[in-house]
Short mmCIF file of C-alpha atoms in Angstrom, two decimals:
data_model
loop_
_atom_site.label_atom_id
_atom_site.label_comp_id
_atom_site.label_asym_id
_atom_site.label_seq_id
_atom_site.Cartn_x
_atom_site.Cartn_y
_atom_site.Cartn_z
CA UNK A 1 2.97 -70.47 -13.19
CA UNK A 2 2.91 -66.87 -14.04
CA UNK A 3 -0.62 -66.36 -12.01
CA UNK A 4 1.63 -68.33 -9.10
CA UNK A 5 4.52 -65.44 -9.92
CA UNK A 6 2.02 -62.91 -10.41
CA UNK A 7 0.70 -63.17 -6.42
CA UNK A 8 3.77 -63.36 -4.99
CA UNK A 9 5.15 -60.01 -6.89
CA UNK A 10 1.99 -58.19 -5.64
CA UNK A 11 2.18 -59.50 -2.11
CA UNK A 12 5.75 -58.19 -2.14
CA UNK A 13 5.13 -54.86 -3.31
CA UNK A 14 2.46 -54.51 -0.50
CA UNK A 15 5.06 -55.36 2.02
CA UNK A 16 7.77 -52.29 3.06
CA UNK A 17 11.63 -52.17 2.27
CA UNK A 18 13.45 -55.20 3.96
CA UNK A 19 15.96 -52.37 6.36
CA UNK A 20 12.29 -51.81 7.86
CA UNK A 21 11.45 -55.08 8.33
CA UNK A 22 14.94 -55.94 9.40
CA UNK A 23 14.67 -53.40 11.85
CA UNK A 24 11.57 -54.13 13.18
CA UNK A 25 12.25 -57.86 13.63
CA UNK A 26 15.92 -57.23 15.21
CA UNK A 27 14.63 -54.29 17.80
CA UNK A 28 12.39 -56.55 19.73
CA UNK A 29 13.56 -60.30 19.33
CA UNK A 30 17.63 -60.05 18.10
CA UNK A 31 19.05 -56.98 20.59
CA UNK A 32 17.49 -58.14 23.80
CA UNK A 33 19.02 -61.95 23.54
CA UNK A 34 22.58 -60.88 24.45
CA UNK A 35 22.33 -58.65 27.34
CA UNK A 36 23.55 -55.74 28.68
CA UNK A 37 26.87 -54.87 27.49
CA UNK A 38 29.46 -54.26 29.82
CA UNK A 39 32.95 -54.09 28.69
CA UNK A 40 34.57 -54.22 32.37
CA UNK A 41 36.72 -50.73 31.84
CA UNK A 42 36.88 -47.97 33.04
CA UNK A 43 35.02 -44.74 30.73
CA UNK A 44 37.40 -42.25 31.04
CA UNK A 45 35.85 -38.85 31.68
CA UNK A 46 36.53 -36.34 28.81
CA UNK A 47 38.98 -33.10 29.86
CA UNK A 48 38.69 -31.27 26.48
CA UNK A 49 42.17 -30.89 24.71
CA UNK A 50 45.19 -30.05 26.31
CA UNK A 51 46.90 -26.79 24.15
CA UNK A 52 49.34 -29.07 22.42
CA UNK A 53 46.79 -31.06 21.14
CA UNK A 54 44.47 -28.06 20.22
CA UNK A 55 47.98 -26.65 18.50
CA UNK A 56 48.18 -30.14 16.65
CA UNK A 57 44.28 -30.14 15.47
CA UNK A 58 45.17 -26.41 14.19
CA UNK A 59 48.43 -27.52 12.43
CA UNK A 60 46.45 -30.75 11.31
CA UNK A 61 43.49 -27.82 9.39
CA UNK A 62 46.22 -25.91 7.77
CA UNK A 63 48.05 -28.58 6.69
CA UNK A 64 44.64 -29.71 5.07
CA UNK A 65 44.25 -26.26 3.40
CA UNK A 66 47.91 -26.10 2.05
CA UNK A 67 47.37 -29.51 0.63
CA UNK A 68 44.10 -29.04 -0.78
CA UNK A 69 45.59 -26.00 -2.36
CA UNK A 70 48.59 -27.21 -3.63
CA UNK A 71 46.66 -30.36 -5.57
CA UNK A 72 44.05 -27.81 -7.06
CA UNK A 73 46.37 -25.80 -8.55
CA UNK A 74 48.67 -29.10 -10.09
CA UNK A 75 45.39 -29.59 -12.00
CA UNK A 76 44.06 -26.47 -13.55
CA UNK A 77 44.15 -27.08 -16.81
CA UNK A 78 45.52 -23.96 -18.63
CA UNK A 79 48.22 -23.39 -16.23
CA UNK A 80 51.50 -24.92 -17.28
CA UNK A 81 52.48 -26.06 -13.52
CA UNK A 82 48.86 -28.30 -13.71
CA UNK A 83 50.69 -31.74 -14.46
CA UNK A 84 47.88 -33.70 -12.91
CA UNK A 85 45.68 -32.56 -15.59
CA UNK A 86 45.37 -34.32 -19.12
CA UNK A 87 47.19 -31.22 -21.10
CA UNK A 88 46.38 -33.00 -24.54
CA UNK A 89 42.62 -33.90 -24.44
CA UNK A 90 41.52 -31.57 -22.05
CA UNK A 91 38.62 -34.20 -21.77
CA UNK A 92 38.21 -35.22 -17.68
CA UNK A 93 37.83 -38.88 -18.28
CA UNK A 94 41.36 -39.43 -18.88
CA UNK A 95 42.15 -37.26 -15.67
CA UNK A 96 45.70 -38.45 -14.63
CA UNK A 97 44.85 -37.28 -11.37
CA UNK A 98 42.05 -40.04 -11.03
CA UNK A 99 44.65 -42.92 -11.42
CA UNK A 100 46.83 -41.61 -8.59
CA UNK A 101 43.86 -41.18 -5.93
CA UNK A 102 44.55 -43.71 -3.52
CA UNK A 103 48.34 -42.28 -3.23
CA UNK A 104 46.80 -39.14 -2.92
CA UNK A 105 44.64 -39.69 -0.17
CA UNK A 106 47.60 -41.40 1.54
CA UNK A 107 49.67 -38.63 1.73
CA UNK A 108 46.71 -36.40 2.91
CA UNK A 109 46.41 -38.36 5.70
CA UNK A 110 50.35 -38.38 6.11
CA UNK A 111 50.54 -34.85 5.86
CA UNK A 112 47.83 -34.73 8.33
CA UNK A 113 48.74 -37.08 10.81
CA UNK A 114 52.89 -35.80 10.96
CA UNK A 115 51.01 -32.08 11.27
CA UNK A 116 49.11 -33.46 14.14
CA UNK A 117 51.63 -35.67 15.91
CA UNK A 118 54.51 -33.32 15.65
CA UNK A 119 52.65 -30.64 17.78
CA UNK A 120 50.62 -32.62 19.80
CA UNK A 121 54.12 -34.73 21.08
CA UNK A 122 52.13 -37.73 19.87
CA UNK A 123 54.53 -38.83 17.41
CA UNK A 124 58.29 -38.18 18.11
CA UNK A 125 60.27 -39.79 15.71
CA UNK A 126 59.92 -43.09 12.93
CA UNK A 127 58.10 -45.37 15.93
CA UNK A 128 56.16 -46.88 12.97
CA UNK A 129 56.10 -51.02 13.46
CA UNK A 130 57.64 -51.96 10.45
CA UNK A 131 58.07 -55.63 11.30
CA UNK A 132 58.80 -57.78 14.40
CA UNK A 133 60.38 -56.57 17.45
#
């Protein structure tokens, strides 16, 4: 059985990685078989920003920066104000900050999103679908 084994381990390391074969095989036989997409609307043609929105993308960068900022210094370590750090150990394994990511990325893209929609006139007040109308 191994001399069975043995063949088909050095036939498969004489044939490329399976995304290239994959890729090969879908290009020419898989793609073609549906057709041309057409999606039936109409392709709006781009304007460039309008200066509320360009006012909102600006807001939207220094909101990043100020938030960004604000989390680096909650977890310096020899700085009293870094609460985010691990102030006993010291050791970055038992980072507190690590256990809190996903809320932190939340309200990044909270802080973002209000920085955004509050200039831009995209988002006015709480319009946020909270349940059935």
């Amino acid at each position: 059985m191994s001399g069975f084994l043995g063949t088909i381990e050095r036939v498969g390391n004489m044939v490329p990685h399976p995304a290239i074969i994959f890729t090969v095989l879908t290009e020419p036989f898989v793609e073609p078989r549906p057709g041309r997409y057409r999606s039936g609307l109409a392709v709006e043609a781009s304007h460039g920003l309008s200066g509320s929105e360009q006012q909102g993308l600006e807001n939207a960068g220094r909101a990043l920066l100020v938030f960004v900022a604000a989390g680096s210094l909650l977890t310096v370590p020899p700085m009293p104000w870094g609460i985010l750090h691990n102030q006993d150990t010291g050791i970055m394994a038992a980072w507190r900050v690590m256990s809190a990511l996903i809320v932190l990325i939340s309200l990044l893209f909270l802080v973002k999103g209000y920085a955004y929609g509050r200039d831009a006139g995209t988002w006015t007040a709480f319009d946020l679908p909270l349940g059935p109308r």
